[in-house]
């Protein structure tokens, strides 16, 4: 039997329950994994909170878009984007559904090798944030010489955006709570506190101007500050403002209404993200780990914004 996490109703983390299922054998083009780590992302919480709809027919709803684990069975014609997959391979699987489980069956096209040097929690929490960061930087053509403002830079996506923007040679101004500033400085960013007076604080740190603004929060403050600083709206992007972002003419990215989903770009980013993380150039900062049975606690921590890094389930 396999243990899975599911949302049995719409609401808060109390909606989450464990269930036992029979794991099917992998079919054509599929592989089975023993899950060693599954990343927790805010979208997992939004999906059963009711903020993205509350269709009773979609319940119970399984959760989790990314996992790392060991291959236990390989279906016919199951070849990954990086080549053949064999039992015993240590892999990263993204994008998938239902990653919160101790075993999963996933499409082979979602599976790439895990670098041996990368730990399980880091591998399980790398891809959603990493691929989103690559999408943001590619959509706004961030390059050496750019000065990039990142709103909400201390979260999982923000820590990836900072590191990948620095690797491209950009200067990064990063908004976060003061308690997170030291961590951002360590990654090479220049932190400023968000809240009243943000525009003036950014202008004081970057008097020569900002070329690119990336919004990971979706607040009105982030949108207005970005529009005030960056004249070229093709170089302002948000992954969280699906309400006023499109009308403002900025790029809205991800799965929301009117957004560029970027699925191919994100999938294509996986091997390079794994390589960088494996060699230690890209650090996945894990803030907390939980057992599957503690998933409600994990979601409360993410919803409260207190994780100080990536939250990962370790089945
Ligand atoms: N569209 C897409 O494709 C896509 C993909 C991934 C994520 N997302 C969305 O992007 C958002 C960020 O994801 P994440 O994984 O980075 O979340 P996360 O790890 O939970 O981080 C959220 C961060 O937001 C910061 N924050 C809270 N209020 C803020 C404010 N008013 N101004 C600036 N920062 C603020 C917190 O920082 P402090 O502790 O410093 O306050 C916290 O570190 C979520 O809404 C998520 O659903 C969208």
mmCIF file of C-alpha atoms and ligand atoms in Angstrom:
data_model
loop_
_atom_site.group_PDB
_atom_site.id
_atom_site.type_symbol
_atom_site.label_atom_id
_atom_site.label_comp_id
_atom_site.label_asym_id
_atom_site.label_seq_id
_atom_site.Cartn_x
_atom_site.Cartn_y
_atom_site.Cartn_z
ATOM 1 C CA UNK A 1 0.000 0.000 0.000
ATOM 2 C CA UNK A 2 1.009 3.593 -0.656
ATOM 3 C CA UNK A 3 0.354 6.511 1.678
ATOM 4 C CA UNK A 4 -0.891 9.672 -0.022
ATOM 5 C CA UNK A 5 -1.905 13.123 1.200
ATOM 6 C CA UNK A 6 -5.187 14.499 -0.047
ATOM 7 C CA UNK A 7 -7.420 17.493 0.603
ATOM 8 C CA UNK A 8 -10.766 15.976 1.550
ATOM 9 C CA UNK A 9 -12.566 19.352 1.602
ATOM 10 C CA UNK A 10 -11.912 23.018 0.793
ATOM 11 C CA UNK A 11 -10.548 25.130 3.629
ATOM 12 C CA UNK A 12 -7.463 25.293 5.830
ATOM 13 C CA UNK A 13 -4.785 22.662 6.576
ATOM 14 C CA UNK A 14 -7.305 20.749 8.709
ATOM 15 C CA UNK A 15 -8.733 19.636 5.336
ATOM 16 C CA UNK A 16 -5.650 17.481 4.711
ATOM 17 C CA UNK A 17 -5.819 13.748 5.409
ATOM 18 C CA UNK A 18 -3.678 10.698 4.779
ATOM 19 C CA UNK A 19 -5.099 7.818 2.724
ATOM 20 C CA UNK A 20 -3.853 4.398 1.649
ATOM 21 C CA UNK A 21 -4.067 3.346 -1.995
ATOM 22 C CA UNK A 22 -2.783 0.492 -4.151
ATOM 23 C CA UNK A 23 -0.017 1.848 -6.375
ATOM 24 C CA UNK A 24 -0.722 0.840 -9.995
ATOM 25 C CA UNK A 25 2.099 -0.648 -12.058
ATOM 26 C CA UNK A 26 3.617 1.947 -14.391
ATOM 27 C CA UNK A 27 1.974 1.902 -17.832
ATOM 28 C CA UNK A 28 3.587 2.780 -21.180
ATOM 29 C CA UNK A 29 5.809 5.836 -20.832
ATOM 30 C CA UNK A 30 5.586 5.803 -17.015
ATOM 31 C CA UNK A 31 7.896 5.023 -14.096
ATOM 32 C CA UNK A 32 7.270 4.315 -10.401
ATOM 33 C CA UNK A 33 9.294 6.065 -7.700
ATOM 34 C CA UNK A 34 9.907 5.692 -3.989
ATOM 35 C CA UNK A 35 9.538 9.339 -2.987
ATOM 36 C CA UNK A 36 12.362 10.573 -0.742
ATOM 37 C CA UNK A 37 11.367 14.274 -0.794
ATOM 38 C CA UNK A 38 8.459 16.370 -2.087
ATOM 39 C CA UNK A 39 8.611 20.174 -2.247
ATOM 40 C CA UNK A 40 5.829 22.240 -0.645
ATOM 41 C CA UNK A 41 4.750 25.278 -2.669
ATOM 42 C CA UNK A 42 2.133 28.001 -1.985
ATOM 43 C CA UNK A 43 0.089 26.791 -4.985
ATOM 44 C CA UNK A 44 -0.493 23.486 -3.131
ATOM 45 C CA UNK A 45 -2.287 25.446 -0.405
ATOM 46 C CA UNK A 46 -4.193 27.703 -2.829
ATOM 47 C CA UNK A 47 -5.595 24.664 -4.648
ATOM 48 C CA UNK A 48 -7.717 23.525 -1.689
ATOM 49 C CA UNK A 49 -8.144 26.882 0.098
ATOM 50 C CA UNK A 50 -11.124 27.794 -2.079
ATOM 51 C CA UNK A 51 -9.395 30.850 -3.613
ATOM 52 C CA UNK A 52 -9.052 29.010 -6.965
ATOM 53 C CA UNK A 53 -12.550 27.525 -6.970
ATOM 54 C CA UNK A 54 -14.293 24.956 -4.807
ATOM 55 C CA UNK A 55 -15.700 22.344 -7.184
ATOM 56 C CA UNK A 56 -16.877 19.423 -5.007
ATOM 57 C CA UNK A 57 -16.348 17.078 -7.959
ATOM 58 C CA UNK A 58 -12.578 17.766 -7.779
ATOM 59 C CA UNK A 59 -12.385 16.294 -4.242
ATOM 60 C CA UNK A 60 -10.551 14.525 -2.787
ATOM 61 C CA UNK A 61 -7.654 16.397 -4.366
ATOM 62 C CA UNK A 62 -4.085 15.087 -4.354
ATOM 63 C CA UNK A 63 -1.282 17.633 -3.935
ATOM 64 C CA UNK A 64 2.357 18.212 -4.850
ATOM 65 C CA UNK A 65 4.017 19.226 -8.119
ATOM 66 C CA UNK A 66 7.596 18.041 -7.537
ATOM 67 C CA UNK A 67 9.449 15.130 -5.976
ATOM 68 C CA UNK A 68 12.817 13.411 -5.817
ATOM 69 C CA UNK A 69 13.139 9.686 -5.357
ATOM 70 C CA UNK A 70 14.408 6.286 -6.469
ATOM 71 C CA UNK A 71 12.995 4.458 -9.507
ATOM 72 C CA UNK A 72 11.344 1.152 -8.481
ATOM 73 C CA UNK A 73 9.689 0.088 -11.754
ATOM 74 C CA UNK A 74 9.845 1.180 -15.399
ATOM 75 C CA UNK A 75 6.926 0.832 -17.812
ATOM 76 C CA UNK A 76 7.233 0.024 -21.532
ATOM 77 C CA UNK A 77 8.854 2.714 -23.675
ATOM 78 C CA UNK A 78 9.591 4.868 -20.634
ATOM 79 C CA UNK A 79 12.438 7.157 -21.720
ATOM 80 C CA UNK A 80 13.184 10.429 -19.964
ATOM 81 C CA UNK A 81 14.264 13.706 -21.553
ATOM 82 C CA UNK A 82 17.851 12.884 -20.534
ATOM 83 C CA UNK A 83 17.763 9.265 -21.788
ATOM 84 C CA UNK A 84 16.851 5.756 -20.561
ATOM 85 C CA UNK A 85 15.625 5.285 -16.972
ATOM 86 C CA UNK A 86 16.465 2.160 -14.911
ATOM 87 C CA UNK A 87 15.342 0.692 -11.589
ATOM 88 C CA UNK A 88 17.545 2.134 -8.839
ATOM 89 C CA UNK A 89 18.131 5.486 -10.570
ATOM 90 C CA UNK A 90 17.991 8.520 -8.278
ATOM 91 C CA UNK A 91 15.823 11.096 -10.049
ATOM 92 C CA UNK A 92 13.935 14.374 -9.850
ATOM 93 C CA UNK A 93 10.345 14.390 -11.131
ATOM 94 C CA UNK A 94 8.741 17.675 -12.275
ATOM 95 C CA UNK A 95 6.103 18.615 -13.309
ATOM 96 C CA UNK A 96 3.971 15.900 -11.766
ATOM 97 C CA UNK A 97 0.730 15.627 -9.774
ATOM 98 C CA UNK A 98 0.259 14.014 -6.365
ATOM 99 C CA UNK A 99 3.892 14.252 -5.232
ATOM 100 C CA UNK A 100 2.840 14.190 -1.551
ATOM 101 C CA UNK A 101 3.033 10.391 -1.254
ATOM 102 C CA UNK A 102 5.541 7.729 -0.297
ATOM 103 C CA UNK A 103 5.351 6.242 -3.823
ATOM 104 C CA UNK A 104 4.169 7.718 -7.131
ATOM 105 C CA UNK A 105 3.727 6.680 -10.755
ATOM 106 C CA UNK A 106 4.758 9.552 -13.049
ATOM 107 C CA UNK A 107 5.352 10.201 -16.764
ATOM 108 C CA UNK A 108 8.929 9.401 -17.776
ATOM 109 C CA UNK A 109 9.068 12.741 -19.620
ATOM 110 C CA UNK A 110 8.948 14.429 -16.180
ATOM 111 C CA UNK A 111 11.992 12.521 -14.878
ATOM 112 C CA UNK A 112 15.605 13.667 -15.006
ATOM 113 C CA UNK A 113 18.654 12.318 -13.126
ATOM 114 C CA UNK A 114 19.352 13.687 -9.640
ATOM 115 C CA UNK A 115 22.975 14.798 -9.282
ATOM 116 C CA UNK A 116 24.673 12.492 -6.750
ATOM 117 C CA UNK A 117 25.965 15.435 -4.732
ATOM 118 C CA UNK A 118 22.510 16.993 -4.296
ATOM 119 C CA UNK A 119 20.699 16.015 -1.076
ATOM 120 C CA UNK A 120 17.150 14.636 -1.135
ATOM 121 C CA UNK A 121 15.414 17.674 0.448
ATOM 122 C CA UNK A 122 17.217 20.051 -1.912
ATOM 123 C CA UNK A 123 16.390 17.892 -4.956
ATOM 124 C CA UNK A 124 12.728 17.646 -3.946
ATOM 125 C CA UNK A 125 12.434 21.408 -3.510
ATOM 126 C CA UNK A 126 14.458 22.653 -6.478
ATOM 127 C CA UNK A 127 12.278 22.615 -9.566
ATOM 128 C CA UNK A 128 9.073 24.608 -9.006
ATOM 129 C CA UNK A 129 10.950 27.624 -7.712
ATOM 130 C CA UNK A 130 13.967 27.178 -10.010
ATOM 131 C CA UNK A 131 11.972 26.786 -13.217
ATOM 132 C CA UNK A 132 9.734 29.730 -12.282
ATOM 133 C CA UNK A 133 12.819 31.866 -11.718
ATOM 134 C CA UNK A 134 14.256 30.901 -15.114
ATOM 135 C CA UNK A 135 10.900 31.813 -16.707
ATOM 136 C CA UNK A 136 10.921 35.247 -15.030
ATOM 137 C CA UNK A 137 14.511 36.044 -16.038
ATOM 138 C CA UNK A 138 14.070 34.765 -19.602
ATOM 139 C CA UNK A 139 10.761 36.586 -20.169
ATOM 140 C CA UNK A 140 12.390 39.884 -19.179
ATOM 141 C CA UNK A 141 15.752 39.143 -20.901
ATOM 142 C CA UNK A 142 17.837 39.754 -17.771
ATOM 143 C CA UNK A 143 21.501 40.038 -18.633
ATOM 144 C CA UNK A 144 24.793 41.523 -17.446
ATOM 145 C CA UNK A 145 24.418 45.255 -16.914
ATOM 146 C CA UNK A 146 20.780 45.092 -15.804
ATOM 147 C CA UNK A 147 19.669 46.318 -12.413
ATOM 148 C CA UNK A 148 16.776 44.105 -11.332
ATOM 149 C CA UNK A 149 14.241 44.859 -8.584
ATOM 150 C CA UNK A 150 12.769 41.688 -7.046
ATOM 151 C CA UNK A 151 9.625 42.066 -4.898
ATOM 152 C CA UNK A 152 9.261 39.304 -2.305
ATOM 153 C CA UNK A 153 12.816 38.070 -2.726
ATOM 154 C CA UNK A 154 13.152 36.092 0.500
ATOM 155 C CA UNK A 155 10.688 33.341 -0.521
ATOM 156 C CA UNK A 156 11.447 30.150 -2.385
ATOM 157 C CA UNK A 157 11.158 31.718 -5.852
ATOM 158 C CA UNK A 158 12.992 34.872 -4.772
ATOM 159 C CA UNK A 159 16.065 33.038 -3.523
ATOM 160 C CA UNK A 160 16.296 31.300 -6.907
ATOM 161 C CA UNK A 161 15.745 34.552 -8.842
ATOM 162 C CA UNK A 162 18.531 36.293 -6.921
ATOM 163 C CA UNK A 163 21.079 33.535 -7.531
ATOM 164 C CA UNK A 164 20.219 33.028 -11.210
ATOM 165 C CA UNK A 165 20.159 36.790 -11.902
ATOM 166 C CA UNK A 166 23.600 37.136 -10.291
ATOM 167 C CA UNK A 167 24.867 34.263 -12.466
ATOM 168 C CA UNK A 168 23.677 36.269 -15.504
ATOM 169 C CA UNK A 169 25.754 39.195 -14.245
ATOM 170 C CA UNK A 170 22.882 41.438 -13.111
ATOM 171 C CA UNK A 171 22.699 43.682 -10.054
ATOM 172 C CA UNK A 172 19.797 42.688 -7.767
ATOM 173 C CA UNK A 173 17.800 44.966 -5.429
ATOM 174 C CA UNK A 174 15.613 42.696 -3.297
ATOM 175 C CA UNK A 175 12.595 43.507 -1.090
ATOM 176 C CA UNK A 176 12.097 41.491 2.094
ATOM 177 C CA UNK A 177 11.418 41.773 5.807
ATOM 178 C CA UNK A 178 14.488 43.132 7.645
ATOM 179 C CA UNK A 179 14.923 39.781 9.452
ATOM 180 C CA UNK A 180 15.711 38.202 6.049
ATOM 181 C CA UNK A 181 18.189 40.844 4.831
ATOM 182 C CA UNK A 182 21.365 39.059 5.957
ATOM 183 C CA UNK A 183 20.395 35.950 3.966
ATOM 184 C CA UNK A 184 19.838 38.054 0.840
ATOM 185 C CA UNK A 185 23.152 39.878 1.242
ATOM 186 C CA UNK A 186 24.882 36.478 1.448
ATOM 187 C CA UNK A 187 23.512 35.704 -2.029
ATOM 188 C CA UNK A 188 24.812 38.989 -3.428
ATOM 189 C CA UNK A 189 21.565 40.984 -3.366
ATOM 190 C CA UNK A 190 21.034 44.475 -1.950
ATOM 191 C CA UNK A 191 17.994 44.262 0.349
ATOM 192 C CA UNK A 192 15.386 46.934 1.040
ATOM 193 C CA UNK A 193 12.345 46.640 3.297
ATOM 194 C CA UNK A 194 8.946 46.612 1.580
ATOM 195 C CA UNK A 195 6.098 48.838 2.844
ATOM 196 C CA UNK A 196 5.538 52.621 2.949
ATOM 197 C CA UNK A 197 8.336 54.541 1.231
ATOM 198 C CA UNK A 198 9.503 51.576 -0.876
ATOM 199 C CA UNK A 199 9.902 53.646 -4.077
ATOM 200 C CA UNK A 200 12.160 56.194 -2.356
ATOM 201 C CA UNK A 201 14.254 53.484 -0.687
ATOM 202 C CA UNK A 202 14.840 51.727 -4.010
ATOM 203 C CA UNK A 203 15.734 55.023 -5.718
ATOM 204 C CA UNK A 204 18.238 55.742 -2.936
ATOM 205 C CA UNK A 205 19.938 52.351 -3.399
ATOM 206 C CA UNK A 206 19.859 52.494 -7.225
ATOM 207 C CA UNK A 207 20.039 56.196 -8.216
ATOM 208 C CA UNK A 208 20.949 55.254 -11.811
ATOM 209 C CA UNK A 209 17.640 53.449 -12.205
ATOM 210 C CA UNK A 210 16.064 50.009 -12.435
ATOM 211 C CA UNK A 211 15.812 48.167 -15.809
ATOM 212 C CA UNK A 212 13.750 45.158 -14.777
ATOM 213 C CA UNK A 213 11.132 44.555 -12.060
ATOM 214 C CA UNK A 214 9.995 41.064 -11.007
ATOM 215 C CA UNK A 215 6.954 40.751 -8.748
ATOM 216 C CA UNK A 216 6.675 37.548 -6.716
ATOM 217 C CA UNK A 217 4.022 38.960 -4.358
ATOM 218 C CA UNK A 218 1.170 40.406 -6.406
ATOM 219 C CA UNK A 219 0.617 43.431 -4.169
ATOM 220 C CA UNK A 220 -0.531 46.829 -5.428
ATOM 221 C CA UNK A 221 2.649 48.257 -3.899
ATOM 222 C CA UNK A 222 4.798 45.941 -6.019
ATOM 223 C CA UNK A 223 2.897 46.826 -9.206
ATOM 224 C CA UNK A 224 2.920 50.589 -8.632
ATOM 225 C CA UNK A 225 6.597 50.670 -7.648
ATOM 226 C CA UNK A 226 7.533 48.620 -10.712
ATOM 227 C CA UNK A 227 5.549 50.882 -13.061
ATOM 228 C CA UNK A 228 7.125 53.999 -11.505
ATOM 229 C CA UNK A 229 10.678 52.677 -11.967
ATOM 230 C CA UNK A 230 10.659 50.720 -15.252
ATOM 231 C CA UNK A 231 9.392 52.490 -18.384
ATOM 232 C CA UNK A 232 9.551 49.396 -20.623
ATOM 233 C CA UNK A 233 6.600 47.267 -19.487
ATOM 234 C CA UNK A 234 7.905 44.215 -21.352
ATOM 235 C CA UNK A 235 10.596 44.166 -18.655
ATOM 236 C CA UNK A 236 8.143 43.993 -15.764
ATOM 237 C CA UNK A 237 6.864 40.519 -14.918
ATOM 238 C CA UNK A 238 4.674 39.068 -12.177
ATOM 239 C CA UNK A 239 3.919 35.503 -11.121
ATOM 240 C CA UNK A 240 1.305 36.540 -8.592
ATOM 241 C CA UNK A 241 -0.714 39.508 -9.909
ATOM 242 C CA UNK A 242 -3.443 37.954 -12.048
ATOM 243 C CA UNK A 243 -5.944 40.713 -11.181
ATOM 244 C CA UNK A 244 -4.402 44.082 -12.128
ATOM 245 C CA UNK A 245 -1.197 42.870 -13.839
ATOM 246 C CA UNK A 246 -2.667 42.082 -17.281
ATOM 247 C CA UNK A 247 -4.482 45.443 -17.581
ATOM 248 C CA UNK A 248 -1.261 47.268 -16.653
ATOM 249 C CA UNK A 249 0.448 45.721 -19.697
ATOM 250 C CA UNK A 250 3.097 43.846 -17.767
ATOM 251 C CA UNK A 251 4.026 40.196 -18.393
ATOM 252 C CA UNK A 252 2.051 37.795 -16.197
ATOM 253 C CA UNK A 253 3.589 34.343 -15.995
ATOM 254 C CA UNK A 254 2.468 30.928 -14.798
ATOM 255 C CA UNK A 255 -0.858 29.171 -14.786
ATOM 256 C CA UNK A 256 -3.244 32.023 -13.976
ATOM 257 C CA UNK A 257 -5.831 33.718 -16.210
ATOM 258 C CA UNK A 258 -4.270 35.313 -19.299
ATOM 259 C CA UNK A 259 -0.760 34.300 -18.232
ATOM 260 C CA UNK A 260 2.027 32.794 -20.335
ATOM 261 C CA UNK A 261 2.226 29.267 -18.832
ATOM 262 C CA UNK A 262 5.804 28.817 -20.047
ATOM 263 C CA UNK A 263 5.511 25.033 -19.747
ATOM 264 C CA UNK A 264 8.110 24.243 -22.433
ATOM 265 C CA UNK A 265 10.563 26.842 -21.179
ATOM 266 C CA UNK A 266 10.240 25.575 -17.607
ATOM 267 C CA UNK A 267 10.670 21.942 -18.639
ATOM 268 C CA UNK A 268 13.720 22.840 -20.718
ATOM 269 C CA UNK A 269 15.278 24.561 -17.696
ATOM 270 C CA UNK A 270 15.431 21.354 -15.598
ATOM 271 C CA UNK A 271 18.819 19.864 -16.642
ATOM 272 C CA UNK A 272 20.700 23.131 -16.150
ATOM 273 C CA UNK A 273 19.033 23.740 -12.765
ATOM 274 C CA UNK A 274 20.009 20.222 -11.662
ATOM 275 C CA UNK A 275 23.574 20.729 -12.906
ATOM 276 C CA UNK A 276 23.986 24.066 -11.096
ATOM 277 C CA UNK A 277 22.483 22.684 -7.874
ATOM 278 C CA UNK A 278 24.606 19.534 -8.098
ATOM 279 C CA UNK A 279 27.824 21.508 -8.370
ATOM 280 C CA UNK A 280 26.742 23.859 -5.553
ATOM 281 C CA UNK A 281 26.546 26.991 -7.712
ATOM 282 C CA UNK A 282 22.798 27.184 -7.058
ATOM 283 C CA UNK A 283 21.819 26.614 -3.429
ATOM 284 C CA UNK A 284 18.399 25.319 -2.387
ATOM 285 C CA UNK A 285 17.977 26.767 1.081
ATOM 286 C CA UNK A 286 15.801 24.287 2.992
ATOM 287 C CA UNK A 287 14.026 25.996 5.886
ATOM 288 C CA UNK A 288 12.149 23.038 7.361
ATOM 289 C CA UNK A 289 11.307 19.390 6.689
ATOM 290 C CA UNK A 290 8.253 17.405 7.790
ATOM 291 C CA UNK A 291 7.001 13.821 7.610
ATOM 292 C CA UNK A 292 3.922 13.169 5.437
ATOM 293 C CA UNK A 293 1.799 12.868 8.578
ATOM 294 C CA UNK A 294 2.867 16.415 9.550
ATOM 295 C CA UNK A 295 1.704 17.964 6.264
ATOM 296 C CA UNK A 296 -0.859 20.251 7.948
ATOM 297 C CA UNK A 297 1.908 21.718 10.097
ATOM 298 C CA UNK A 298 4.061 22.216 6.996
ATOM 299 C CA UNK A 299 1.237 24.100 5.269
ATOM 300 C CA UNK A 300 0.616 26.288 8.325
ATOM 301 C CA UNK A 301 4.288 27.288 8.305
ATOM 302 C CA UNK A 302 4.261 28.151 4.579
ATOM 303 C CA UNK A 303 0.961 30.062 4.874
ATOM 304 C CA UNK A 304 2.375 32.072 7.784
ATOM 305 C CA UNK A 305 5.533 32.932 5.791
ATOM 306 C CA UNK A 306 7.798 31.753 8.601
ATOM 307 C CA UNK A 307 9.811 29.070 6.854
ATOM 308 C CA UNK A 308 13.078 30.945 6.122
ATOM 309 C CA UNK A 309 13.605 28.791 3.042
ATOM 310 C CA UNK A 310 12.048 25.871 1.241
ATOM 311 C CA UNK A 311 9.655 23.555 3.089
ATOM 312 C CA UNK A 312 9.985 19.903 2.066
ATOM 313 C CA UNK A 313 8.076 16.725 2.989
ATOM 314 C CA UNK A 314 10.218 13.651 3.642
ATOM 315 C CA UNK A 315 7.976 10.547 3.315
HETATM 316 N N1 LIG B 1 2.701 31.899 -11.524
HETATM 317 C C1 LIG B 1 3.599 30.957 -11.275
HETATM 318 O O1 LIG B 1 4.031 30.234 -12.160
HETATM 319 C C2 LIG B 1 4.102 30.772 -9.868
HETATM 320 C C3 LIG B 1 5.122 29.844 -9.599
HETATM 321 C C4 LIG B 1 5.618 29.743 -8.299
HETATM 322 C C5 LIG B 1 5.086 30.553 -7.295
HETATM 323 N N2 LIG B 1 4.077 31.407 -7.597
HETATM 324 C C6 LIG B 1 3.501 32.297 -6.558
HETATM 325 O O2 LIG B 1 4.506 33.240 -6.221
HETATM 326 C C7 LIG B 1 4.390 33.587 -4.860
HETATM 327 C C8 LIG B 1 5.735 33.375 -4.157
HETATM 328 O O3 LIG B 1 6.032 31.988 -4.136
HETATM 329 P P1 LIG B 1 7.183 31.432 -3.172
HETATM 330 O O4 LIG B 1 7.268 29.970 -3.382
HETATM 331 O O5 LIG B 1 8.419 32.251 -3.319
HETATM 332 O O6 LIG B 1 6.509 31.734 -1.737
HETATM 333 P P2 LIG B 1 7.148 31.668 -0.277
HETATM 334 O O7 LIG B 1 8.389 30.844 -0.279
HETATM 335 O O8 LIG B 1 6.037 31.316 0.640
HETATM 336 O O9 LIG B 1 7.621 33.173 0.004
HETATM 337 C C9 LIG B 1 6.751 34.212 0.136
HETATM 338 C C10 LIG B 1 7.570 35.420 0.605
HETATM 339 O O10 LIG B 1 6.739 36.550 0.493
HETATM 340 C C11 LIG B 1 7.288 37.548 1.316
HETATM 341 N N3 LIG B 1 6.276 38.581 1.520
HETATM 342 C C12 LIG B 1 5.107 38.476 2.179
HETATM 343 N N4 LIG B 1 4.411 39.635 2.049
HETATM 344 C C13 LIG B 1 5.175 40.473 1.275
HETATM 345 C C14 LIG B 1 5.014 41.805 0.787
HETATM 346 N N5 LIG B 1 3.917 42.524 1.069
HETATM 347 N N6 LIG B 1 5.992 42.334 0.017
HETATM 348 C C15 LIG B 1 7.115 41.632 -0.274
HETATM 349 N N7 LIG B 1 7.326 40.355 0.162
HETATM 350 C C16 LIG B 1 6.365 39.807 0.934
HETATM 351 C C17 LIG B 1 7.748 36.824 2.531
HETATM 352 O O11 LIG B 1 8.950 37.442 2.813
HETATM 353 P P3 LIG B 1 9.376 38.133 4.198
HETATM 354 O O12 LIG B 1 9.559 37.014 5.194
HETATM 355 O O13 LIG B 1 10.650 38.770 3.837
HETATM 356 O O14 LIG B 1 8.287 39.077 4.583
HETATM 357 C C18 LIG B 1 7.987 35.385 2.053
HETATM 358 O O15 LIG B 1 9.358 35.028 2.135
HETATM 359 C C19 LIG B 1 3.235 32.747 -4.301
HETATM 360 O O16 LIG B 1 2.059 33.514 -4.369
HETATM 361 C C20 LIG B 1 3.152 31.585 -5.270
HETATM 362 O O17 LIG B 1 1.881 30.976 -5.301
HETATM 363 C C21 LIG B 1 3.577 31.547 -8.854
#
